[in-house]
Amino acid sequence: MKALVTIRFKDGVLDPEAVAIGRALQGLGFAEVRSVRREKLIELDLETDDREHARARVGAMCEQLLANPVIESYRIELPDGGPAA
Amino acid sequence: MKALVTIRFKDGVLDPEAVAIGRALQGLGFAEVRSVRREKLIELDLETDDREHARARVGAMCEQLLANPVIESYRIELPDGGPAA
């Protein structure tokens, strides 16, 4: 089954790359850009059909590798239909 | 208004970071991971309420800065309600 993980900086954490993108857009003449935020999206294909198990495992992946829980928050989605455990 | 840009590698383009994430997850014991794909999500806050204008401008931003059209494809979403031009 597929799992989607969306990772973003927590509110209040400065994202220098987003700031740089905003400045670069302004410099290119896109004066209407007020602010820029970035998120990372990671799509995992998992060898399991157990939604509850998948959610727990992907949570562990986020804590151990995918996200930095100090400054980032993450959201896990399991878009496939099927029985929720 | 808000605009969401999702940028991903075109099919067939190797994403070394996604491959590295997949290997690292395997190394941490997450043997159920079959494959990993990454996308970038950029959220822009724009000083306009004209959806058609916003879509054209964000398309230009993608072509000029946000995406690499040679190897990446992008999708623009304007989630706010309101009249589509």
CSV table of N, CA and C in Angstrom, one decimal:
chain,number,residue,atom,x,y,z
A,1,MET,N,0.8,-1.2,0.0
A,1,MET,CA,0.0,0.0,0.0
A,1,MET,C,0.9,1.2,0.0
A,2,LYS,N,0.3,2.3,-0.4
A,2,LYS,CA,1.0,3.6,-0.5
A,2,LYS,C,0.8,4.4,0.8
A,3,ALA,N,1.9,5.1,1.2
A,3,ALA,CA,1.8,6.0,2.4
A,3,ALA,C,2.4,7.3,1.9
A,4,LEU,N,1.7,8.4,2.3
A,4,LEU,CA,2.2,9.7,1.9
A,4,LEU,C,2.6,10.4,3.2
A,5,VAL,N,3.9,10.9,3.3
A,5,VAL,CA,4.4,11.7,4.4
A,5,VAL,C,4.6,13.1,4.0
A,6,THR,N,4.0,14.0,4.7
A,6,THR,CA,4.2,15.5,4.4
A,6,THR,C,5.0,16.0,5.6
A,7,ILE,N,6.1,16.6,5.3
A,7,ILE,CA,7.0,17.1,6.4
A,7,ILE,C,7.2,18.6,6.2
A,8,ARG,N,6.9,19.4,7.2
A,8,ARG,CA,7.1,20.9,7.1
A,8,ARG,C,7.7,21.4,8.4
A,9,PHE,N,8.4,22.5,8.3
A,9,PHE,CA,8.9,23.2,9.5
A,9,PHE,C,7.8,23.6,10.4
A,10,LYS,N,8.1,23.4,11.7
A,10,LYS,CA,7.1,23.9,12.7
A,10,LYS,C,7.0,25.4,12.6
A,11,ASP,N,5.8,25.9,13.0
A,11,ASP,CA,5.6,27.4,13.0
A,11,ASP,C,6.7,28.0,13.9
A,12,GLY,N,7.2,29.1,13.4
A,12,GLY,CA,8.3,29.8,14.1
A,12,GLY,C,9.7,29.4,13.7
A,13,VAL,N,9.8,28.3,13.0
A,13,VAL,CA,11.2,27.9,12.6
A,13,VAL,C,11.5,28.6,11.2
A,14,LEU,N,12.6,29.3,11.2
A,14,LEU,CA,12.9,30.0,9.9
A,14,LEU,C,13.4,29.0,8.9
A,15,ASP,N,12.9,29.1,7.7
A,15,ASP,CA,13.3,28.2,6.6
A,15,ASP,C,14.1,29.1,5.6
A,16,PRO,N,15.4,29.0,5.7
A,16,PRO,CA,16.2,29.9,4.8
A,16,PRO,C,16.0,29.7,3.3
A,17,GLU,N,15.7,28.5,3.0
A,17,GLU,CA,15.5,28.2,1.5
A,17,GLU,C,14.2,28.9,1.0
A,18,ALA,N,13.2,28.8,1.9
A,18,ALA,CA,11.9,29.5,1.5
A,18,ALA,C,12.1,31.0,1.3
A,19,VAL,N,12.9,31.5,2.3
A,19,VAL,CA,13.2,33.0,2.2
A,19,VAL,C,13.9,33.3,1.0
A,20,ALA,N,14.9,32.5,0.6
A,20,ALA,CA,15.7,32.7,-0.6
A,20,ALA,C,14.9,32.6,-1.8
A,21,ILE,N,14.0,31.6,-1.9
A,21,ILE,CA,13.1,31.5,-3.0
A,21,ILE,C,12.2,32.8,-3.2
A,22,GLY,N,11.7,33.3,-2.0
A,22,GLY,CA,10.9,34.5,-2.1
A,22,GLY,C,11.6,35.7,-2.6
A,23,ARG,N,12.9,35.8,-2.1
A,23,ARG,CA,13.7,36.9,-2.6
A,23,ARG,C,14.0,36.8,-4.1
A,24,ALA,N,14.3,35.6,-4.5
A,24,ALA,CA,14.7,35.4,-5.9
A,24,ALA,C,13.5,35.7,-6.8
A,25,LEU,N,12.3,35.3,-6.3
A,25,LEU,CA,11.1,35.6,-7.1
A,25,LEU,C,10.8,37.1,-7.2
A,26,GLN,N,11.0,37.8,-6.1
A,26,GLN,CA,10.9,39.2,-6.1
A,26,GLN,C,11.9,39.8,-7.1
A,27,GLY,N,13.1,39.3,-7.1
A,27,GLY,CA,14.2,39.8,-8.0
A,27,GLY,C,13.9,39.6,-9.4
A,28,LEU,N,13.1,38.5,-9.7
A,28,LEU,CA,12.7,38.2,-11.1
A,28,LEU,C,11.5,39.0,-11.5
A,29,GLY,N,11.0,39.9,-10.6
A,29,GLY,CA,9.8,40.7,-11.0
A,29,GLY,C,8.5,40.2,-10.5
A,30,PHE,N,8.5,39.2,-9.7
A,30,PHE,CA,7.2,38.6,-9.2
A,30,PHE,C,6.9,39.3,-7.9
A,31,ALA,N,6.6,40.6,-8.0
A,31,ALA,CA,6.4,41.5,-6.8
A,31,ALA,C,5.2,41.1,-6.0
A,32,GLU,N,4.3,40.3,-6.6
A,32,GLU,CA,3.0,39.9,-5.9
A,32,GLU,C,3.2,38.8,-4.8
A,33,VAL,N,4.5,38.3,-4.8
A,33,VAL,CA,4.7,37.2,-3.8
A,33,VAL,C,4.9,37.7,-2.4
A,34,ARG,N,3.9,37.4,-1.5
A,34,ARG,CA,4.0,37.9,-0.2
A,34,ARG,C,4.9,36.9,0.7
A,35,SER,N,4.7,35.6,0.6
A,35,SER,CA,5.5,34.7,1.4
A,35,SER,C,5.6,33.4,0.7
A,36,VAL,N,6.5,32.6,1.1
A,36,VAL,CA,6.8,31.3,0.6
A,36,VAL,C,7.0,30.3,1.7
A,37,ARG,N,6.3,29.1,1.6
A,37,ARG,CA,6.6,28.0,2.5
A,37,ARG,C,6.9,26.8,1.7
A,38,ARG,N,7.7,26.0,2.3
A,38,ARG,CA,8.1,24.7,1.6
A,38,ARG,C,7.6,23.5,2.4
A,39,GLU,N,7.2,22.5,1.8
A,39,GLU,CA,7.0,21.2,2.4
A,39,GLU,C,7.7,20.1,1.6
A,40,LYS,N,8.0,19.0,2.3
A,40,LYS,CA,8.6,17.9,1.6
A,40,LYS,C,7.5,16.8,1.6
A,41,LEU,N,7.4,16.1,0.5
A,41,LEU,CA,6.4,15.0,0.4
A,41,LEU,C,7.2,13.8,0.0
A,42,ILE,N,7.0,12.7,0.8
A,42,ILE,CA,7.6,11.5,0.6
A,42,ILE,C,6.6,10.4,0.4
A,43,GLU,N,6.6,9.7,-0.8
A,43,GLU,CA,5.6,8.7,-1.1
A,43,GLU,C,6.3,7.4,-0.9
A,44,LEU,N,5.8,6.5,0.0
A,44,LEU,CA,6.4,5.2,0.2
A,44,LEU,C,5.5,4.1,-0.3
A,45,ASP,N,6.0,3.1,-1.0
A,45,ASP,CA,5.3,2.0,-1.4
A,45,ASP,C,5.6,0.9,-0.4
A,46,LEU,N,4.7,0.4,0.4
A,46,LEU,CA,4.9,-0.6,1.5
A,46,LEU,C,4.4,-1.9,1.2
A,47,GLU,N,5.1,-2.9,1.6
A,47,GLU,CA,4.7,-4.3,1.4
A,47,GLU,C,3.8,-4.8,2.6
A,48,THR,N,2.7,-4.1,2.8
A,48,THR,CA,1.7,-4.5,3.8
A,48,THR,C,0.3,-4.0,3.4
A,49,ASP,N,-0.7,-4.6,3.9
A,49,ASP,CA,-2.1,-4.1,3.6
A,49,ASP,C,-2.7,-3.7,4.9
A,50,ASP,N,-2.0,-3.8,6.0
A,50,ASP,CA,-2.6,-3.5,7.4
A,50,ASP,C,-2.4,-2.0,7.6
A,51,ARG,N,-3.5,-1.3,7.6
A,51,ARG,CA,-3.3,0.2,7.7
A,51,ARG,C,-2.8,0.6,9.0
A,52,GLU,N,-3.2,0.0,10.1
A,52,GLU,CA,-2.8,0.4,11.4
A,52,GLU,C,-1.3,0.1,11.6
A,53,HIS,N,-0.9,-1.1,11.1
A,53,HIS,CA,0.5,-1.4,11.2
A,53,HIS,C,1.3,-0.4,10.3
A,54,ALA,N,0.8,-0.2,9.1
A,54,ALA,CA,1.6,0.8,8.2
A,54,ALA,C,1.7,2.1,8.9
A,55,ARG,N,0.6,2.6,9.5
A,55,ARG,CA,0.7,3.9,10.1
A,55,ARG,C,1.8,4.0,11.2
A,56,ALA,N,1.8,2.9,12.0
A,56,ALA,CA,2.8,2.9,13.1
A,56,ALA,C,4.2,2.8,12.6
A,57,ARG,N,4.4,2.0,11.6
A,57,ARG,CA,5.7,1.8,11.0
A,57,ARG,C,6.2,3.1,10.4
A,58,VAL,N,5.3,3.8,9.6
A,58,VAL,CA,5.7,5.0,9.0
A,58,VAL,C,6.0,6.1,10.0
A,59,GLY,N,5.2,6.1,11.1
A,59,GLY,CA,5.5,7.0,12.2
A,59,GLY,C,6.9,6.8,12.8
A,60,ALA,N,7.3,5.5,12.9
A,60,ALA,CA,8.7,5.2,13.4
A,60,ALA,C,9.7,5.7,12.3
A,61,MET,N,9.4,5.5,11.0
A,61,MET,CA,10.4,6.0,10.0
A,61,MET,C,10.5,7.5,10.1
A,62,CYS,N,9.5,8.2,10.4
A,62,CYS,CA,9.5,9.7,10.5
A,62,CYS,C,10.4,10.0,11.7
A,63,GLU,N,10.2,9.4,12.8
A,63,GLU,CA,10.9,9.8,14.0
A,63,GLU,C,12.4,9.4,13.9
A,64,GLN,N,12.7,8.3,13.1
A,64,GLN,CA,14.1,7.8,13.1
A,64,GLN,C,14.9,8.4,11.9
A,65,LEU,N,14.2,8.8,10.8
A,65,LEU,CA,15.0,9.2,9.6
A,65,LEU,C,14.4,10.3,8.9
A,66,LEU,N,13.0,10.3,8.6
A,66,LEU,CA,12.5,11.1,7.5
A,66,LEU,C,12.4,12.6,8.0
A,67,ALA,N,12.0,12.8,9.3
A,67,ALA,CA,11.8,14.1,9.8
A,67,ALA,C,12.8,14.4,10.9
A,68,ASN,N,13.0,15.7,11.2
A,68,ASN,CA,13.7,16.1,12.4
A,68,ASN,C,12.7,16.6,13.4
A,69,PRO,N,12.3,15.8,14.3
A,69,PRO,CA,11.1,16.1,15.2
A,69,PRO,C,11.3,17.4,16.0
A,70,VAL,N,12.6,17.8,16.1
A,70,VAL,CA,12.8,19.0,16.9
A,70,VAL,C,12.3,20.2,16.2
A,71,ILE,N,12.5,20.3,14.9
A,71,ILE,CA,12.0,21.5,14.1
A,71,ILE,C,11.0,21.2,13.1
A,72,GLU,N,10.7,19.9,12.8
A,72,GLU,CA,9.7,19.6,11.8
A,72,GLU,C,8.5,18.8,12.3
A,73,SER,N,7.4,19.1,11.7
A,73,SER,CA,6.2,18.2,12.0
A,73,SER,C,5.9,17.4,10.8
A,74,TYR,N,5.2,16.3,11.0
A,74,TYR,CA,4.9,15.4,9.8
A,74,TYR,C,3.5,15.0,9.9
A,75,ARG,N,2.9,14.6,8.8
A,75,ARG,CA,1.6,14.2,8.7
A,75,ARG,C,1.6,12.9,7.8
A,76,ILE,N,0.9,11.9,8.2
A,76,ILE,CA,0.9,10.6,7.5
A,76,ILE,C,-0.4,10.4,6.9
A,77,GLU,N,-0.5,10.1,5.6
A,77,GLU,CA,-1.8,9.8,5.0
A,77,GLU,C,-1.6,8.4,4.3
A,78,LEU,N,-2.7,7.7,4.4
A,78,LEU,CA,-2.8,6.3,3.7
A,78,LEU,C,-3.9,6.4,2.7
A,79,PRO,N,-3.7,6.9,1.5
A,79,PRO,CA,-4.8,7.2,0.6
A,79,PRO,C,-5.6,6.0,0.1
A,80,ASP,N,-5.0,4.8,0.1
A,80,ASP,CA,-5.7,3.6,-0.4
A,80,ASP,C,-7.0,3.4,0.4
A,81,GLY,N,-8.0,3.0,-0.2
A,81,GLY,CA,-9.2,2.6,0.5
A,81,GLY,C,-8.9,1.3,1.3
A,82,GLY,N,-9.9,0.7,1.9
A,82,GLY,CA,-9.7,-0.5,2.6
A,82,GLY,C,-10.1,-0.3,4.1
A,83,PRO,N,-10.2,-1.4,4.8
A,83,PRO,CA,-10.7,-1.3,6.2
A,83,PRO,C,-9.6,-0.6,7.1
A,84,ALA,N,-10.1,0.4,7.8
A,84,ALA,CA,-9.2,1.0,8.8
A,84,ALA,C,-9.2,0.1,10.0
A,85,ALA,N,-8.0,-0.2,10.5
A,85,ALA,CA,-7.9,-1.2,11.6
A,85,ALA,C,-8.3,-0.4,12.9
B,1,MET,N,-4.1,35.5,-2.4
B,1,MET,CA,-4.5,34.2,-2.5
B,1,MET,C,-3.4,33.2,-2.4
B,2,LYS,N,-3.7,32.0,-2.0
B,2,LYS,CA,-2.7,31.0,-1.9
B,2,LYS,C,-2.6,30.2,-3.2
B,3,ALA,N,-1.3,29.8,-3.5
B,3,ALA,CA,-1.1,28.9,-4.6
B,3,ALA,C,-0.2,27.8,-4.1
B,4,LEU,N,-0.5,26.5,-4.5
B,4,LEU,CA,0.3,25.4,-4.2
B,4,LEU,C,1.0,24.8,-5.4
B,5,VAL,N,2.3,24.7,-5.4
B,5,VAL,CA,3.0,24.1,-6.5
B,5,VAL,C,3.6,22.8,-6.0
B,6,THR,N,3.3,21.7,-6.7
B,6,THR,CA,3.9,20.4,-6.5
B,6,THR,C,4.9,20.1,-7.6
B,7,ILE,N,6.1,19.8,-7.2
B,7,ILE,CA,7.2,19.6,-8.2
B,7,ILE,C,7.7,18.2,-8.0
B,8,ARG,N,7.7,17.4,-9.1
B,8,ARG,CA,8.3,16.0,-8.9
B,8,ARG,C,9.1,15.7,-10.2
B,9,PHE,N,10.0,14.8,-10.0
B,9,PHE,CA,10.8,14.3,-11.1
B,9,PHE,C,9.9,13.6,-12.2
B,10,LYS,N,10.2,13.9,-13.4
B,10,LYS,CA,9.5,13.2,-14.5
B,10,LYS,C,9.8,11.7,-14.4
B,11,ASP,N,8.8,10.9,-14.9
B,11,ASP,CA,9.0,9.4,-14.9
B,11,ASP,C,10.3,9.1,-15.6
B,12,GLY,N,11.0,8.2,-15.1
B,12,GLY,CA,12.3,7.8,-15.7
B,12,GLY,C,13.5,8.5,-15.3
B,13,VAL,N,13.3,9.6,-14.6
B,13,VAL,CA,14.5,10.4,-14.1
B,13,VAL,C,14.8,9.8,-12.7
B,14,LEU,N,16.1,9.4,-12.5
B,14,LEU,CA,16.5,8.8,-11.3
B,14,LEU,C,16.6,9.9,-10.2
B,15,ASP,N,16.1,9.6,-9.0
B,15,ASP,CA,16.1,10.6,-7.9
B,15,ASP,C,17.1,10.0,-6.9
B,16,PRO,N,18.3,10.4,-6.8
B,16,PRO,CA,19.3,9.7,-6.0
B,16,PRO,C,18.9,9.8,-4.5
B,17,GLU,N,18.3,11.0,-4.1
B,17,GLU,CA,18.0,11.2,-2.7
B,17,GLU,C,16.9,10.2,-2.3
B,18,ALA,N,15.9,9.9,-3.2
B,18,ALA,CA,14.9,9.0,-2.9
B,18,ALA,C,15.5,7.6,-2.7
B,19,VAL,N,16.4,7.2,-3.6
B,19,VAL,CA,17.0,5.9,-3.5
B,19,VAL,C,17.8,5.8,-2.2
B,20,ALA,N,18.5,6.9,-1.8
B,20,ALA,CA,19.2,6.9,-0.6
B,20,ALA,C,18.3,6.7,0.6
B,21,ILE,N,17.2,7.4,0.6
B,21,ILE,CA,16.2,7.3,1.7
B,21,ILE,C,15.7,5.8,1.8
B,22,GLY,N,15.4,5.2,0.6
B,22,GLY,CA,14.9,3.8,0.6
B,22,GLY,C,16.0,2.9,1.2
B,23,ARG,N,17.2,3.1,0.8
B,23,ARG,CA,18.3,2.2,1.4
B,23,ARG,C,18.5,2.4,2.9
B,24,ALA,N,18.4,3.7,3.3
B,24,ALA,CA,18.6,4.0,4.7
B,24,ALA,C,17.4,3.3,5.5
B,25,LEU,N,16.2,3.4,5.0
B,25,LEU,CA,15.1,2.8,5.7
B,25,LEU,C,15.3,1.3,5.8
B,26,GLN,N,15.7,0.7,4.7
B,26,GLN,CA,16.0,-0.8,4.7
B,26,GLN,C,17.1,-1.1,5.8
B,27,GLY,N,18.1,-0.3,5.8
B,27,GLY,CA,19.2,-0.5,6.8
B,27,GLY,C,18.7,-0.3,8.2
B,28,LEU,N,17.7,0.5,8.4
B,28,LEU,CA,17.1,0.6,9.8
B,28,LEU,C,16.1,-0.5,10.1
B,29,GLY,N,15.9,-1.4,9.2
B,29,GLY,CA,15.0,-2.5,9.5
B,29,GLY,C,13.6,-2.4,9.0
B,30,PHE,N,13.4,-1.4,8.2
B,30,PHE,CA,12.1,-1.2,7.6
B,30,PHE,C,12.1,-2.0,6.2
B,31,ALA,N,12.1,-3.3,6.3
B,31,ALA,CA,12.2,-4.1,5.1
B,31,ALA,C,11.0,-4.1,4.2
B,32,GLU,N,9.9,-3.6,4.7
B,32,GLU,CA,8.6,-3.5,3.9
B,32,GLU,C,8.6,-2.4,2.9
B,33,VAL,N,9.6,-1.5,2.9
B,33,VAL,CA,9.6,-0.4,2.0
B,33,VAL,C,10.0,-0.9,0.6
B,34,ARG,N,9.1,-0.8,-0.3
B,34,ARG,CA,9.4,-1.3,-1.7
B,34,ARG,C,10.0,-0.1,-2.5
B,35,SER,N,9.5,1.1,-2.4
B,35,SER,CA,10.1,2.2,-3.2
B,35,SER,C,9.7,3.5,-2.5
B,36,VAL,N,10.5,4.5,-2.9
B,36,VAL,CA,10.4,5.8,-2.3
B,36,VAL,C,10.3,6.8,-3.4
B,37,ARG,N,9.4,7.8,-3.4
B,37,ARG,CA,9.4,8.9,-4.3
B,37,ARG,C,9.3,10.2,-3.5
B,38,ARG,N,9.9,11.2,-4.0
B,38,ARG,CA,9.9,12.5,-3.3
B,38,ARG,C,9.2,13.5,-4.2
B,39,GLU,N,8.5,14.5,-3.6
B,39,GLU,CA,8.0,15.6,-4.3
B,39,GLU,C,8.3,16.8,-3.4
B,40,LYS,N,8.4,18.0,-4.1
B,40,LYS,CA,8.5,19.3,-3.3
B,40,LYS,C,7.2,20.0,-3.4
B,41,LEU,N,6.9,20.6,-2.3
B,41,LEU,CA,5.6,21.4,-2.3
B,41,LEU,C,6.0,22.8,-1.9
B,42,ILE,N,5.6,23.8,-2.7
B,42,ILE,CA,5.9,25.2,-2.4
B,42,ILE,C,4.6,25.9,-2.3
B,43,GLU,N,4.4,26.5,-1.2
B,43,GLU,CA,3.1,27.3,-0.9
B,43,GLU,C,3.4,28.7,-1.0
B,44,LEU,N,2.7,29.4,-2.0
B,44,LEU,CA,3.0,30.8,-2.2
B,44,LEU,C,1.8,31.6,-1.7
B,45,ASP,N,2.0,32.7,-1.1
B,45,ASP,CA,0.9,33.7,-0.7
B,45,ASP,C,1.1,34.8,-1.7
B,46,LEU,N,0.0,35.0,-2.5
B,46,LEU,CA,0.1,36.0,-3.6
B,46,LEU,C,-0.8,37.2,-3.4
B,47,GLU,N,-0.3,38.4,-3.8
B,47,GLU,CA,-1.2,39.6,-3.6
B,47,GLU,C,-2.0,39.8,-4.8
B,48,THR,N,-2.9,38.9,-5.1
B,48,THR,CA,-3.9,39.0,-6.2
B,48,THR,C,-5.1,38.1,-5.9
B,49,ASP,N,-6.2,38.4,-6.4
B,49,ASP,CA,-7.4,37.6,-6.2
B,49,ASP,C,-7.9,37.0,-7.6
B,50,ASP,N,-7.1,37.3,-8.6
B,50,ASP,CA,-7.5,36.9,-10.0
B,50,ASP,C,-6.9,35.5,-10.2
B,51,ARG,N,-7.7,34.5,-10.2
B,51,ARG,CA,-7.2,33.2,-10.3
B,51,ARG,C,-6.5,32.9,-11.6
B,52,GLU,N,-7.0,33.4,-12.7
B,52,GLU,CA,-6.4,33.1,-14.0
B,52,GLU,C,-5.0,33.8,-14.1
B,53,HIS,N,-5.0,35.0,-13.6
B,53,HIS,CA,-3.7,35.8,-13.6
B,53,HIS,C,-2.7,35.0,-12.7
B,54,ALA,N,-3.2,34.6,-11.5
B,54,ALA,CA,-2.3,33.9,-10.6
B,54,ALA,C,-1.7,32.7,-11.2
B,55,ARG,N,-2.6,31.9,-11.9
B,55,ARG,CA,-2.2,30.6,-12.5
B,55,ARG,C,-1.1,30.9,-13.5
B,56,ALA,N,-1.3,31.9,-14.3
B,56,ALA,CA,-0.3,32.2,-15.4
B,56,ALA,C,1.0,32.7,-14.7
B,57,ARG,N,0.9,33.5,-13.7
B,57,ARG,CA,2.1,34.0,-13.1
B,57,ARG,C,2.9,32.9,-12.4
B,58,VAL,N,2.2,32.0,-11.7
B,58,VAL,CA,2.9,30.9,-11.0
B,58,VAL,C,3.5,30.0,-12.0
B,59,GLY,N,2.8,29.8,-13.2
B,59,GLY,CA,3.4,29.0,-14.2
B,59,GLY,C,4.8,29.6,-14.7
B,60,ALA,N,4.8,30.9,-14.8
B,60,ALA,CA,6.0,31.6,-15.2
B,60,ALA,C,7.1,31.4,-14.1
B,61,MET,N,6.7,31.5,-12.8
B,61,MET,CA,7.6,31.3,-11.7
B,61,MET,C,8.2,29.9,-11.8
B,62,CYS,N,7.4,28.9,-12.1
B,62,CYS,CA,7.9,27.5,-12.2
B,62,CYS,C,8.9,27.4,-13.3
B,63,GLU,N,8.6,27.9,-14.5
B,63,GLU,CA,9.5,27.8,-15.6
B,63,GLU,C,10.8,28.5,-15.4
B,64,GLN,N,10.7,29.7,-14.7
B,64,GLN,CA,11.9,30.5,-14.5
B,64,GLN,C,12.8,30.1,-13.3
B,65,LEU,N,12.1,29.6,-12.2
B,65,LEU,CA,12.9,29.4,-11.0
B,65,LEU,C,12.6,28.1,-10.3
B,66,LEU,N,11.3,27.8,-10.1
B,66,LEU,CA,10.9,26.8,-9.1
B,66,LEU,C,11.2,25.4,-9.5
B,67,ALA,N,11.0,25.1,-10.8
B,67,ALA,CA,11.2,23.8,-11.3
B,67,ALA,C,12.3,23.8,-12.4
B,68,ASN,N,12.8,22.6,-12.6
B,68,ASN,CA,13.7,22.4,-13.8
B,68,ASN,C,12.9,21.7,-14.8
B,69,PRO,N,12.3,22.4,-15.8
B,69,PRO,CA,11.4,21.7,-16.7
B,69,PRO,C,12.0,20.6,-17.5
B,70,VAL,N,13.3,20.5,-17.6
B,70,VAL,CA,14.0,19.4,-18.3
B,70,VAL,C,13.7,18.1,-17.6
B,71,ILE,N,13.8,18.1,-16.3
B,71,ILE,CA,13.7,16.8,-15.6
B,71,ILE,C,12.5,16.8,-14.6
B,72,GLU,N,11.9,17.9,-14.4
B,72,GLU,CA,10.8,18.0,-13.4
B,72,GLU,C,9.5,18.4,-14.0
B,73,SER,N,8.4,17.9,-13.5
B,73,SER,CA,7.1,18.4,-13.9
B,73,SER,C,6.5,19.1,-12.7
B,74,TYR,N,5.5,20.0,-12.9
B,74,TYR,CA,4.9,20.7,-11.8
B,74,TYR,C,3.4,20.8,-12.0
B,75,ARG,N,2.7,20.9,-10.9
B,75,ARG,CA,1.3,21.0,-10.9
B,75,ARG,C,0.9,22.2,-10.0
B,76,ILE,N,0.0,23.1,-10.5
B,76,ILE,CA,-0.3,24.3,-9.7
B,76,ILE,C,-1.8,24.1,-9.3
B,77,GLU,N,-2.0,24.3,-8.0
B,77,GLU,CA,-3.3,24.3,-7.4
B,77,GLU,C,-3.6,25.6,-6.7
B,78,LEU,N,-4.8,26.1,-6.9
B,78,LEU,CA,-5.3,27.3,-6.3
B,78,LEU,C,-6.4,27.0,-5.3
B,79,PRO,N,-6.1,26.6,-4.1
B,79,PRO,CA,-7.2,25.9,-3.3
B,79,PRO,C,-8.3,26.9,-2.8
B,80,ASP,N,-8.1,28.2,-2.8
B,80,ASP,CA,-9.1,29.1,-2.4
B,80,ASP,C,-10.3,29.0,-3.3
B,81,GLY,N,-11.5,29.1,-2.7
B,81,GLY,CA,-12.7,29.2,-3.5
B,81,GLY,C,-12.7,30.5,-4.3
B,82,GLY,N,-13.8,30.8,-5.0
B,82,GLY,CA,-13.9,32.0,-5.7
B,82,GLY,C,-14.1,31.7,-7.2
B,83,PRO,N,-14.4,32.7,-8.0
B,83,PRO,CA,-14.8,32.4,-9.4
B,83,PRO,C,-13.5,32.1,-10.2
B,84,ALA,N,-13.6,31.0,-10.9
B,84,ALA,CA,-12.5,30.7,-11.8
B,84,ALA,C,-12.7,31.5,-13.1
B,85,ALA,N,-11.6,32.2,-13.5
B,85,ALA,CA,-11.7,33.1,-14.7
B,85,ALA,C,-11.8,32.2,-15.9
